[in-house]
Tab-separated table of C-alpha atoms in Angstrom:
chain	number	residue	atom	x	y	z
A	1	MET	CA	-66.436	20.942	-14.448
A	2	VAL	CA	-68.617	16.794	-14.151
A	3	SER	CA	-71.526	16.502	-11.716
A	4	ASP	CA	-71.400	14.463	-8.664
A	5	LYS	CA	-72.810	11.851	-10.234
A	6	GLY	CA	-70.013	11.402	-12.161
A	7	GLY	CA	-71.000	8.402	-14.567
A	8	ALA	CA	-72.812	5.297	-14.933
A	9	ARG	CA	-73.781	3.788	-11.902
A	10	ALA	CA	-72.176	6.020	-9.599
A	11	GLU	CA	-76.027	7.249	-8.787
A	12	LEU	CA	-76.416	3.531	-6.767
A	13	TYR	CA	-73.357	3.734	-4.735
A	14	GLU	CA	-74.225	3.683	-0.756
A	15	TYR	CA	-71.614	3.935	2.104
A	16	ARG	CA	-71.179	4.658	5.792
A	17	ILE	CA	-68.077	5.925	7.569
A	18	THR	CA	-67.127	2.800	9.548
A	19	SER	CA	-64.201	1.804	12.216
A	20	ASP	CA	-62.286	-0.634	9.797
A	21	PHE	CA	-62.836	2.041	7.808
A	22	ILE	CA	-61.012	4.495	9.741
A	23	PHE	CA	-58.539	1.389	10.715
A	24	ALA	CA	-57.313	1.108	7.259
A	25	CYS	CA	-56.786	4.312	5.812
A	26	ILE	CA	-54.777	6.202	9.235
A	27	VAL	CA	-52.499	2.392	8.947
A	28	ALA	CA	-51.624	2.626	4.932
A	29	ALA	CA	-51.386	6.970	5.549
A	30	LEU	CA	-48.504	6.198	7.671
A	31	GLY	CA	-46.300	5.218	4.560
A	32	GLY	CA	-46.099	9.185	4.215
A	33	SER	CA	-44.922	9.707	7.095
A	34	LEU	CA	-41.670	7.575	5.978
A	35	PHE	CA	-41.034	9.602	2.974
A	36	GLY	CA	-41.970	13.068	5.325
A	37	TYR	CA	-39.940	12.157	8.045
A	38	ASP	CA	-36.840	11.853	5.613
A	39	LEU	CA	-37.124	14.426	3.631
A	40	GLY	CA	-37.339	16.324	7.160
A	41	VAL	CA	-34.541	14.716	9.224
A	42	SER	CA	-31.628	14.803	5.892
A	43	GLY	CA	-31.692	18.528	5.763
A	44	GLY	CA	-31.145	18.956	9.087
A	45	VAL	CA	-28.715	16.267	9.773
A	46	THR	CA	-26.157	18.079	6.416
A	47	SER	CA	-26.152	21.289	8.459
A	48	MET	CA	-25.174	19.824	11.954
A	49	ASP	CA	-21.674	20.352	12.450
A	50	TYR	CA	-20.550	16.781	14.506
A	51	PHE	CA	-22.326	15.605	11.333
A	52	LEU	CA	-20.257	17.377	8.633
A	53	LYS	CA	-17.249	17.127	10.767
A	54	GLU	CA	-17.183	13.269	10.667
A	55	PHE	CA	-17.789	12.917	7.291
A	56	PHE	CA	-17.792	16.106	5.647
A	57	PRO	CA	-14.895	17.987	7.128
A	58	LYS	CA	-13.585	20.647	4.315
A	59	VAL	CA	-18.072	21.567	3.790
A	60	TYR	CA	-17.665	22.095	8.071
A	61	ARG	CA	-14.418	24.254	7.364
A	62	ARG	CA	-16.111	26.440	4.506
A	63	LYS	CA	-19.117	26.749	7.082
A	64	GLN	CA	-17.264	27.800	9.987
A	65	GLU	CA	-15.108	30.596	8.359
A	66	HIS	CA	-18.652	32.176	6.608
A	67	LEU	CA	-21.007	30.857	9.783
A	68	LYS	CA	-22.810	34.454	9.947
A	69	GLU	CA	-21.951	35.777	6.281
A	70	THR	CA	-24.638	35.065	3.059
A	71	ASP	CA	-23.307	32.876	0.773
A	72	TYR	CA	-24.214	31.295	-1.947
A	73	CYS	CA	-21.463	28.226	-2.198
A	74	LYS	CA	-21.499	27.592	1.510
A	75	TYR	CA	-22.545	24.064	0.915
A	76	ASP	CA	-21.885	22.919	-2.785
A	77	ASN	CA	-20.506	19.511	-2.215
A	78	GLN	CA	-21.647	16.476	-4.620
A	79	ILE	CA	-21.165	14.097	-2.108
A	80	LEU	CA	-22.814	15.575	0.124
A	81	THR	CA	-25.546	16.312	-1.924
A	82	LEU	CA	-25.783	12.232	-3.007
A	83	PHE	CA	-26.409	11.563	0.694
A	84	THR	CA	-29.529	12.993	0.045
A	85	SER	CA	-30.925	12.241	-3.438
A	86	SER	CA	-29.385	8.932	-2.997
A	87	LEU	CA	-32.006	7.352	-1.721
A	88	TYR	CA	-34.279	9.056	-4.843
A	89	PHE	CA	-32.103	7.297	-7.075
A	90	ALA	CA	-32.595	3.875	-5.464
A	91	ALA	CA	-36.642	4.513	-4.919
A	92	LEU	CA	-36.561	5.305	-8.656
A	93	VAL	CA	-35.404	1.807	-9.398
A	94	SER	CA	-37.781	-0.063	-6.587
A	95	THR	CA	-40.590	1.640	-7.963
A	96	PHE	CA	-41.240	-0.709	-11.012
A	97	LEU	CA	-40.370	-4.578	-8.672
A	98	ALA	CA	-43.047	-2.168	-6.219
A	99	SER	CA	-45.655	-2.214	-9.612
A	100	HIS	CA	-44.906	-6.195	-9.606
A	101	VAL	CA	-45.613	-6.729	-6.235
A	102	THR	CA	-48.877	-4.215	-5.903
A	103	ARG	CA	-50.281	-5.642	-9.032
A	104	ASN	CA	-49.878	-10.130	-8.235
A	105	HIS	CA	-49.818	-9.727	-4.957
A	106	GLY	CA	-51.617	-6.578	-3.392
A	107	ARG	CA	-51.169	-2.601	-2.088
A	108	ARG	CA	-50.952	-4.569	1.266
A	109	ALA	CA	-48.028	-6.718	0.510
A	110	SER	CA	-45.792	-3.116	-0.953
A	111	ILE	CA	-46.345	-1.728	2.059
A	112	LEU	CA	-45.217	-4.520	4.190
A	113	TRP	CA	-41.995	-4.907	1.805
A	114	GLY	CA	-41.660	-0.807	2.839
A	115	ALA	CA	-41.417	-0.954	6.129
A	116	VAL	CA	-38.940	-3.285	6.011
A	117	SER	CA	-36.778	-2.038	3.870
A	118	PHE	CA	-37.172	1.292	5.507
A	119	PHE	CA	-36.496	-0.453	9.245
A	120	VAL	CA	-33.227	-1.782	7.548
A	121	GLY	CA	-32.032	1.939	5.994
A	122	ALA	CA	-32.874	3.537	9.173
A	123	ALA	CA	-30.465	0.479	11.340
A	124	ILE	CA	-27.764	1.155	9.287
A	125	ASN	CA	-27.963	5.023	8.651
A	126	SER	CA	-27.492	5.483	11.973
A	127	GLY	CA	-24.749	3.137	12.753
A	128	ALA	CA	-22.743	4.537	9.993
A	129	LYS	CA	-19.006	4.823	10.368
A	130	ASN	CA	-17.735	5.973	7.018
A	131	ILE	CA	-19.728	7.462	3.291
A	132	ALA	CA	-20.716	3.752	1.714
A	133	MET	CA	-22.042	2.845	4.642
A	134	LEU	CA	-24.637	6.242	4.594
A	135	ILE	CA	-25.323	5.790	0.703
A	136	ILE	CA	-25.981	1.933	1.263
A	137	GLY	CA	-28.971	2.867	4.134
A	138	ARG	CA	-30.059	5.431	1.894
A	139	CYS	CA	-30.802	3.302	-0.336
A	140	PHE	CA	-32.220	1.211	2.000
A	141	LEU	CA	-34.657	3.667	2.912
A	142	GLY	CA	-35.514	4.805	-1.648
A	143	PHE	CA	-36.168	1.616	-2.212
A	144	GLY	CA	-38.883	1.450	1.396
A	145	ILE	CA	-40.169	4.797	0.207
A	146	GLY	CA	-40.679	3.498	-3.468
A	147	PHE	CA	-42.837	0.459	-2.377
A	148	GLY	CA	-44.713	2.642	-0.040
A	149	ASN	CA	-45.018	5.444	-2.363
A	150	GLN	CA	-46.246	2.834	-5.244
A	151	ALA	CA	-49.008	1.565	-3.148
A	152	VAL	CA	-50.063	4.170	-0.503
A	153	PRO	CA	-51.960	6.275	-3.096
A	154	LEU	CA	-53.675	3.684	-4.917
A	155	TYR	CA	-54.661	2.271	-1.596
A	156	LEU	CA	-56.464	5.379	0.088
A	157	SER	CA	-57.978	5.270	-3.304
A	158	GLU	CA	-59.558	2.402	-3.524
A	159	MET	CA	-60.405	2.707	0.002
A	160	ALA	CA	-62.650	5.847	0.070
A	161	PRO	CA	-65.811	6.691	-1.505
A	162	ALA	CA	-66.065	8.939	-4.181
A	163	LYS	CA	-67.308	11.640	-2.812
A	164	ILE	CA	-64.540	11.966	0.536
A	165	ARG	CA	-61.588	10.490	-2.418
A	166	GLY	CA	-60.020	14.143	-1.783
A	167	THR	CA	-59.930	14.720	1.467
A	168	VAL	CA	-59.369	10.252	1.872
A	169	ASN	CA	-55.997	10.745	0.012
A	170	GLN	CA	-54.347	13.346	1.337
A	171	LEU	CA	-54.058	11.379	4.929
A	172	PHE	CA	-51.138	10.480	2.498
A	173	GLN	CA	-49.913	14.022	1.867
A	174	LEU	CA	-50.665	14.992	5.744
A	175	THR	CA	-48.641	12.196	7.613
A	176	THR	CA	-46.159	13.589	5.175
A	177	CYS	CA	-45.599	17.125	6.679
A	178	LEU	CA	-45.687	15.796	10.077
A	179	GLY	CA	-43.264	13.591	9.401
A	180	ILE	CA	-41.195	16.633	8.278
A	181	PHE	CA	-42.880	18.496	11.150
A	182	VAL	CA	-41.544	15.944	13.373
A	183	ALA	CA	-37.978	15.828	12.021
A	184	ASN	CA	-37.374	19.031	12.321
A	185	PHE	CA	-38.410	19.109	16.150
A	186	ILE	CA	-36.044	15.714	16.586
A	187	ASN	CA	-32.881	17.978	14.542
A	188	ASN	CA	-33.809	21.014	16.677
A	189	ALA	CA	-33.619	18.359	20.062
A	190	THR	CA	-30.300	16.238	18.908
A	191	GLU	CA	-28.113	19.527	17.052
A	192	LYS	CA	-25.821	20.091	20.163
A	193	HIS	CA	-24.955	16.151	20.598
A	194	THR	CA	-21.902	14.686	18.910
A	195	TRP	CA	-24.870	11.947	18.929
A	196	GLY	CA	-27.483	13.410	17.803
A	197	TRP	CA	-27.638	12.855	14.064
A	198	ARG	CA	-27.237	9.235	14.758
A	199	LEU	CA	-30.752	9.779	16.727
A	200	SER	CA	-32.032	11.658	13.745
A	201	LEU	CA	-31.790	9.531	11.418
A	202	GLY	CA	-32.352	6.395	13.821
A	203	LEU	CA	-35.764	7.274	15.081
A	204	ALA	CA	-36.615	6.860	10.922
A	205	ALA	CA	-37.397	2.891	12.289
A	206	VAL	CA	-40.213	3.881	14.522
A	207	PRO	CA	-42.882	5.612	11.688
A	208	ALA	CA	-41.625	1.772	10.225
A	209	THR	CA	-41.838	-0.323	13.212
A	210	LEU	CA	-45.677	1.165	13.174
A	211	MET	CA	-46.585	0.878	9.454
A	212	PHE	CA	-45.244	-3.005	8.961
A	213	VAL	CA	-47.054	-3.751	12.818
A	214	GLY	CA	-50.542	-2.468	11.556
A	215	GLY	CA	-49.952	-3.571	7.656
A	216	LEU	CA	-49.774	-7.008	9.770
A	217	PHE	CA	-53.896	-6.083	10.109
A	218	LEU	CA	-54.633	-4.282	6.629
A	219	PRO	CA	-57.778	-5.548	4.421
A	220	GLU	CA	-56.628	-5.655	1.454
A	221	THR	CA	-58.671	-3.371	-1.176
A	222	PRO	CA	-61.574	-4.588	-2.466
A	223	ASN	CA	-60.016	-3.447	-6.392
A	224	SER	CA	-56.998	-5.783	-5.341
A	225	LEU	CA	-58.821	-8.430	-4.302
A	226	VAL	CA	-61.534	-8.326	-7.251
A	227	GLU	CA	-58.350	-8.141	-9.824
A	228	GLN	CA	-56.437	-11.356	-7.990
A	229	GLY	CA	-60.001	-12.800	-8.828
A	230	ARG	CA	-60.750	-13.092	-5.172
A	231	LEU	CA	-64.235	-12.151	-5.222
A	232	GLU	CA	-66.269	-13.054	-2.053
A	233	GLU	CA	-63.098	-11.746	-0.144
A	234	GLY	CA	-63.227	-8.344	-2.365
A	235	ARG	CA	-67.496	-8.186	-1.543
A	236	SER	CA	-67.013	-8.886	2.103
A	237	VAL	CA	-63.973	-6.589	2.797
A	238	LEU	CA	-66.419	-3.883	0.369
A	239	GLU	CA	-68.974	-4.539	3.417
A	240	LYS	CA	-66.967	-3.745	5.401
A	241	VAL	CA	-65.632	-0.750	4.961
A	242	ARG	CA	-68.773	1.606	3.375
A	243	GLY	CA	-70.806	-0.391	6.032
A	244	THR	CA	-73.830	-1.484	4.046
A	245	LYS	CA	-74.740	-4.190	2.458
A	246	ASN	CA	-75.693	-2.641	-0.608
A	247	ILE	CA	-73.171	-2.162	-2.109
A	248	GLU	CA	-73.943	-4.187	-5.679
A	249	ALA	CA	-73.714	-1.637	-8.272
A	250	GLU	CA	-70.088	-0.912	-6.851
A	251	PHE	CA	-69.037	-4.384	-6.857
A	252	GLN	CA	-70.379	-4.375	-10.284
A	253	ASP	CA	-67.680	-1.664	-11.469
A	254	LEU	CA	-64.504	-3.728	-9.816
A	255	VAL	CA	-65.972	-6.875	-11.600
A	256	GLU	CA	-66.224	-4.880	-15.018
A	257	ALA	CA	-63.210	-3.229	-14.446
A	258	SER	CA	-61.713	-6.398	-13.292
A	259	GLU	CA	-62.160	-8.220	-16.235
A	260	ALA	CA	-60.891	-5.772	-18.338
A	261	ALA	CA	-57.474	-5.650	-16.746
A	262	LYS	CA	-57.557	-8.969	-17.131
A	263	ALA	CA	-57.312	-8.834	-20.516
A	264	ILE	CA	-53.948	-6.453	-20.669
A	265	LYS	CA	-50.983	-8.881	-20.430
A	266	HIS	CA	-48.242	-5.837	-20.307
A	267	PRO	CA	-49.622	-3.012	-18.691
A	268	PHE	CA	-46.644	-0.757	-19.273
A	269	ARG	CA	-47.174	-1.353	-23.155
A	270	ASN	CA	-50.255	-0.665	-22.367
A	271	LEU	CA	-49.820	2.894	-20.765
A	272	LEU	CA	-48.729	3.283	-24.277
A	273	LYS	CA	-51.491	2.814	-26.641
A	274	ARG	CA	-53.392	6.241	-27.876
A	275	LYS	CA	-56.472	5.344	-25.731
A	276	ASN	CA	-54.487	5.937	-22.712
A	277	ARG	CA	-52.341	8.687	-23.824
A	278	PRO	CA	-53.863	11.254	-21.082
A	279	GLN	CA	-53.159	8.968	-18.740
A	280	LEU	CA	-50.099	8.771	-19.565
A	281	ILE	CA	-49.025	12.465	-19.994
A	282	ILE	CA	-50.781	13.785	-17.626
A	283	GLY	CA	-50.337	11.642	-14.638
A	284	ALA	CA	-47.372	9.502	-15.570
A	285	LEU	CA	-45.650	12.317	-16.399
A	286	GLY	CA	-46.178	16.164	-16.374
A	287	ILE	CA	-47.690	15.865	-12.844
A	288	PRO	CA	-44.772	13.793	-10.548
A	289	ALA	CA	-42.511	15.551	-12.784
A	290	PHE	CA	-43.415	19.323	-12.395
A	291	GLN	CA	-44.945	18.473	-8.423
A	292	GLN	CA	-40.569	18.867	-7.775
A	293	LEU	CA	-39.663	21.832	-10.387
A	294	THR	CA	-42.087	24.221	-8.543
A	295	GLY	CA	-39.239	24.204	-6.115
A	296	MET	CA	-40.960	23.034	-2.639
A	297	ASN	CA	-38.699	19.776	-2.619
A	298	SER	CA	-35.188	22.302	-2.521
A	299	VAL	CA	-37.215	24.032	0.722
A	300	LEU	CA	-37.901	20.816	2.253
A	301	PHE	CA	-34.473	19.050	2.258
A	302	TYR	CA	-32.377	22.722	2.314
A	303	ALA	CA	-34.893	24.638	4.945
A	304	PRO	CA	-31.381	24.796	6.989
A	305	VAL	CA	-29.308	24.748	4.919
A	306	ILE	CA	-30.826	27.751	2.737
A	307	PHE	CA	-31.895	29.373	6.051
A	308	GLN	CA	-27.770	29.485	7.208
A	309	SER	CA	-26.638	30.400	3.860
A	310	LEU	CA	-29.165	33.603	4.344
A	311	GLY	CA	-26.540	34.013	7.393
A	312	PHE	CA	-29.445	32.224	9.758
A	313	GLY	CA	-27.145	30.893	12.575
A	314	THR	CA	-27.606	26.962	13.245
A	315	GLY	CA	-30.004	27.128	15.773
A	316	ALA	CA	-32.118	29.821	13.993
A	317	SER	CA	-31.696	28.042	10.513
A	318	LEU	CA	-33.033	24.862	12.454
A	319	TRP	CA	-36.149	26.996	14.151
A	320	SER	CA	-36.868	28.626	10.944
A	321	SER	CA	-37.239	25.149	8.686
A	322	THR	CA	-39.376	23.787	11.797
A	323	ILE	CA	-41.497	27.007	10.695
A	324	THR	CA	-41.461	26.071	7.185
A	325	SER	CA	-43.082	22.911	7.718
A	326	GLY	CA	-45.445	23.560	10.617
A	327	THR	CA	-46.618	25.697	7.879
A	328	LEU	CA	-47.470	22.807	5.320
A	329	VAL	CA	-49.183	20.985	7.473
A	330	VAL	CA	-51.626	23.179	8.073
A	331	ALA	CA	-51.647	23.466	4.010
A	332	THR	CA	-52.466	20.117	4.196
A	333	PHE	CA	-55.831	20.255	6.388
A	334	ILE	CA	-57.165	23.132	4.109
A	335	SER	CA	-56.399	20.821	1.069
A	336	MET	CA	-58.408	18.245	3.232
A	337	ALA	CA	-61.223	20.783	4.165
A	338	PHE	CA	-61.732	22.034	0.741
A	339	VAL	CA	-60.728	20.087	-1.876
A	340	ASP	CA	-63.430	18.384	-2.389
A	341	LYS	CA	-65.505	21.226	-2.549
A	342	PHE	CA	-63.775	23.172	-4.605
A	343	GLY	CA	-61.896	20.757	-6.401
A	344	ARG	CA	-58.691	20.001	-7.891
A	345	ARG	CA	-58.278	22.459	-10.453
A	346	ALA	CA	-59.239	25.448	-8.450
A	347	PHE	CA	-56.518	24.683	-6.240
A	348	PHE	CA	-53.747	24.166	-8.687
A	349	LEU	CA	-54.259	27.626	-10.734
A	350	GLU	CA	-54.774	29.517	-7.579
A	351	ALA	CA	-52.154	28.718	-5.168
A	352	GLY	CA	-49.702	28.846	-8.736
A	353	THR	CA	-50.568	32.627	-8.695
A	354	GLU	CA	-49.543	32.457	-5.293
A	355	MET	CA	-46.194	30.682	-5.513
A	356	ILE	CA	-44.957	32.469	-8.455
A	357	ILE	CA	-45.612	35.580	-7.016
A	358	CYS	CA	-43.805	34.558	-3.611
A	359	MET	CA	-40.946	33.210	-6.104
A	360	VAL	CA	-40.305	36.144	-7.837
A	361	ALA	CA	-40.632	38.507	-4.340
A	362	VAL	CA	-37.660	36.067	-2.802
A	363	ALA	CA	-35.346	36.401	-6.259
A	364	VAL	CA	-35.701	40.164	-6.729
A	365	THR	CA	-35.180	40.719	-2.648
A	366	LEU	CA	-31.668	38.718	-3.152
A	367	ALA	CA	-31.169	40.671	-6.066
A	368	LEU	CA	-31.041	43.817	-4.066
A	369	LYS	CA	-29.887	43.124	-0.515
A	370	PHE	CA	-27.638	39.913	-0.866
A	371	GLY	CA	-24.226	40.736	-0.657
A	372	GLN	CA	-22.056	38.130	-0.591
A	373	GLY	CA	-19.631	37.637	2.202
A	374	VAL	CA	-22.277	40.193	4.298
A	375	GLU	CA	-24.571	39.670	7.444
A	376	LEU	CA	-28.509	39.843	5.714
A	377	PRO	CA	-30.357	42.331	7.662
A	378	LYS	CA	-32.219	41.338	9.824
A	379	GLY	CA	-35.860	43.054	9.058
A	380	ILE	CA	-35.154	41.267	5.030
A	381	GLY	CA	-34.582	37.279	6.712
A	382	ILE	CA	-37.525	37.986	8.497
A	383	PHE	CA	-39.488	39.170	4.918
A	384	LEU	CA	-38.250	35.883	3.379
A	385	VAL	CA	-38.896	33.706	5.807
A	386	ILE	CA	-42.477	34.903	5.573
A	387	MET	CA	-41.849	34.949	1.746
A	388	ILE	CA	-41.355	31.121	1.737
A	389	CYS	CA	-44.150	30.048	4.342
A	390	ILE	CA	-46.805	31.793	2.155
A	391	PHE	CA	-45.125	30.155	-1.122
A	392	VAL	CA	-45.569	27.080	1.254
A	393	LEU	CA	-48.478	27.407	2.539
A	394	ALA	CA	-49.961	27.720	-1.178
A	395	TYR	CA	-47.880	24.639	-2.511
A	396	GLY	CA	-49.056	22.458	0.721
A	397	ARG	CA	-52.814	22.451	-1.198
A	398	SER	CA	-51.955	22.188	-4.179
A	399	TRP	CA	-49.214	20.262	-5.627
A	400	GLY	CA	-47.953	18.939	-2.773
A	401	PRO	CA	-51.061	16.261	-2.287
A	402	LEU	CA	-52.589	16.915	-5.242
A	403	GLY	CA	-49.170	15.389	-7.283
A	404	TRP	CA	-50.417	12.630	-5.193
A	405	LEU	CA	-53.893	12.318	-5.731
A	406	VAL	CA	-54.951	13.100	-9.108
A	407	PRO	CA	-52.639	10.368	-11.142
A	408	SER	CA	-53.815	7.888	-8.467
A	409	GLU	CA	-57.176	8.371	-9.351
A	410	LEU	CA	-56.633	8.845	-13.628
A	411	PHE	CA	-55.423	5.170	-14.306
A	412	PRO	CA	-57.671	2.986	-14.553
A	413	LEU	CA	-58.134	-0.748	-13.198
A	414	GLU	CA	-55.721	-2.589	-15.906
A	415	THR	CA	-53.153	0.306	-16.173
A	416	ARG	CA	-53.355	0.904	-12.428
A	417	SER	CA	-50.428	-0.643	-11.073
A	418	ALA	CA	-47.983	-0.095	-13.534
A	419	GLY	CA	-49.262	3.793	-14.148
A	420	GLN	CA	-48.758	4.628	-10.610
A	421	SER	CA	-45.035	2.941	-10.630
A	422	ILE	CA	-44.354	5.214	-13.411
A	423	VAL	CA	-45.681	8.473	-11.223
A	424	VAL	CA	-43.176	7.378	-8.515
A	425	CYS	CA	-40.108	6.515	-10.629
A	426	VAL	CA	-40.684	10.148	-12.517
A	427	ASN	CA	-41.592	11.493	-9.241
A	428	MET	CA	-38.211	10.038	-7.305
A	429	PHE	CA	-36.341	11.311	-10.663
A	430	PHE	CA	-36.487	14.845	-10.850
A	431	THR	CA	-36.565	14.850	-7.137
A	432	ALA	CA	-33.023	12.809	-7.059
A	433	LEU	CA	-32.259	15.309	-9.952
A	434	VAL	CA	-33.092	18.565	-7.861
A	435	ALA	CA	-32.127	17.356	-5.015
A	436	GLN	CA	-28.107	16.921	-6.391
A	437	CYS	CA	-28.759	20.201	-8.658
A	438	PHE	CA	-30.591	22.700	-6.383
A	439	LEU	CA	-26.797	23.604	-4.025
A	440	VAL	CA	-25.040	23.886	-6.619
A	441	SER	CA	-27.625	25.843	-9.027
A	442	LEU	CA	-28.048	27.739	-6.549
A	443	CYS	CA	-23.998	28.740	-5.805
A	444	HIS	CA	-24.374	29.158	-10.095
A	445	LEU	CA	-27.604	31.165	-10.687
A	446	ARG	CA	-27.917	33.002	-7.608
A	447	TYR	CA	-30.972	34.382	-7.156
A	448	GLY	CA	-31.718	33.371	-10.299
A	449	ILE	CA	-32.301	29.862	-9.595
A	450	PHE	CA	-36.100	31.399	-8.130
A	451	LEU	CA	-36.772	32.882	-10.776
A	452	LEU	CA	-36.494	29.918	-12.627
A	453	PHE	CA	-38.966	28.243	-10.859
A	454	ALA	CA	-41.162	30.943	-10.921
A	455	ALA	CA	-40.828	30.226	-14.712
A	456	LEU	CA	-41.588	26.546	-14.875
A	457	ILE	CA	-44.448	26.827	-12.040
A	458	VAL	CA	-46.265	29.795	-15.152
A	459	ILE	CA	-45.477	26.756	-17.496
A	460	MET	CA	-47.444	23.836	-15.020
A	461	SER	CA	-50.194	25.825	-14.426
A	462	CYS	CA	-51.023	26.548	-17.925
A	463	PHE	CA	-50.336	22.683	-18.568
A	464	ILE	CA	-53.363	21.748	-15.956
A	465	PHE	CA	-55.575	25.045	-17.473
A	466	PHE	CA	-55.787	23.300	-20.672
A	467	LEU	CA	-55.700	19.782	-20.165
A	468	LEU	CA	-56.242	18.221	-17.148
A	469	PRO	CA	-60.589	17.607	-16.049
A	470	GLU	CA	-62.019	17.993	-13.262
A	471	THR	CA	-62.083	14.971	-10.714
A	472	LYS	CA	-64.100	16.031	-7.678
A	473	GLN	CA	-66.806	13.070	-6.582
A	474	VAL	CA	-65.743	11.060	-9.981
A	475	PRO	CA	-65.933	7.410	-8.928
A	476	ILE	CA	-62.655	6.188	-9.567
A	477	GLU	CA	-63.923	3.572	-12.088
A	478	GLU	CA	-65.758	5.933	-13.988
A	479	VAL	CA	-63.025	8.678	-14.396
A	480	HIS	CA	-61.474	6.803	-17.579
A	481	LEU	CA	-65.383	8.240	-19.158
A	482	LEU	CA	-64.353	12.354	-18.648
A	483	TRP	CA	-61.466	11.941	-21.021
A	484	GLN	CA	-64.167	11.233	-24.018
A	485	LYS	CA	-65.706	14.794	-23.260
A	486	HIS	CA	-62.398	16.561	-23.392
A	487	TRP	CA	-61.735	19.459	-26.246
A	488	LEU	CA	-58.145	17.708	-26.767
A	489	TRP	CA	-58.437	14.294	-25.469
A	490	LYS	CA	-61.953	13.105	-27.062
A	491	SER	CA	-59.894	12.388	-29.872
A	492	TYR	CA	-58.008	10.047	-28.294
A	493	CYS	CA	-60.514	8.331	-26.837
A	494	ALA	CA	-63.584	7.231	-29.022
A	495	PRO	CA	-67.093	6.741	-26.984
A	496	GLU	CA	-67.000	3.397	-28.329
A	497	GLU	CA	-64.708	2.709	-25.822
A	498	SER	CA	-67.958	3.230	-23.219
A	499	GLU	CA	-70.785	2.089	-25.838
A	500	LYS	CA	-68.895	-1.664	-25.101
A	501	THR	CA	-69.610	-1.928	-21.492
A	502	GLY	CA	-72.720	-0.342	-21.756
A	503	MET	CA	-71.894	2.475	-19.464
A	504	LYS	CA	-72.958	5.870	-20.418
A	505	PRO	CA	-70.480	9.093	-21.182
A	506	VAL	CA	-70.228	11.261	-18.063
A	507	GLN	CA	-72.419	14.220	-18.023
A	508	TYR	CA	-71.410	17.636	-18.025
A	509	VAL	CA	-72.510	21.019	-16.201
């Protein structure tokens, strides 16, 4: 645990919640709705009969043959999963371009580019005539998500005062969850119509339009303005969003961080330096990879498919996934309310324990009660839905929001856009990998896939326990001071660095 003061000038920071600050955070957070809507809509669409008839007739025939039966392999089709995962491969590629735009042209520019690309993808998908058009549309959606996920967590973290940064940053996760929730309701309403899947995919243009129009009026973050050398603009924006003229201490921290950033000509190469090892291992590689290896996105992608594989009908499976996504929204509100009070580590570790128990319970239940080609008893089906909801509730207040919050806090300004680019790249790579492999893994590993996820959650909980210091209420430009007191990372981050800048090392309590 660290003291609330966090570092050298943190106790001098002042702020009030202003209308400018609220507007900026709400508009920027709409970026999460793009990601969430796609997560929710893609799983529902791939279980719709009219969609499968048109593009995947073999899967449709197999589904009809085993409509009310349990069948691990009901949806095992690599082209069908490519429809989902192609978006994330595209997002992986686009994040490097997004990093350049974010660093040199600002966070706002990346948000606008993301909205435009997502809109184009939604239009192509809604009018798709063949699988090629579907995949092209998904790639444009992926470019939009790559830009949005690169810029939005950074934007929210940089705009937020240190003491409420966790809550503000989780607006991204909240809009992601709301996007999933809304998408499930839309799928429920459209699945019985021949054109329903087109409407579900096309409505992705709505959040993209809202984000673009709102983005035109967004202020750039003070951190980015100072980084670009626009000091007076940076000071002006900081005064507006903090609601006070007394911002000198925070502004000086931004200027000093910017001066350090300007000395870095190759931020990606700088990330590999010994002093940046903690940020690289924890923020850029570990947390974004582990976020996907929890298995949660498999549940989000394929909730209707999973429930249909367990013998639920089409309508029942879509409503079950709606309940699951509603649970995710509730969990996000819990996390927003308490993450800045109890801290990041407590949420990671407590929720991780719940997730392990739920995955083991699901695996054991399926091993004992899930018979190939038989109808699952109603009571067992309800128990599985409850277990999945508890798992979602745990994920939604831990690895879901914190998987974006914590990496956005860890990087110093000189490597922040590059670091966030790697975060998004790693996240999208593992998202695509899990999306592409889950259904075939479910087919071949059967209930063992849930035991595999449980084992991975054990590993990632140990990773957090031993390697991540608490970052709650520490100013974002002073988080780097935490490494100097960590049992492992202090050997990588020499204390002389703080002495050169005249800053005092962070005090632990």
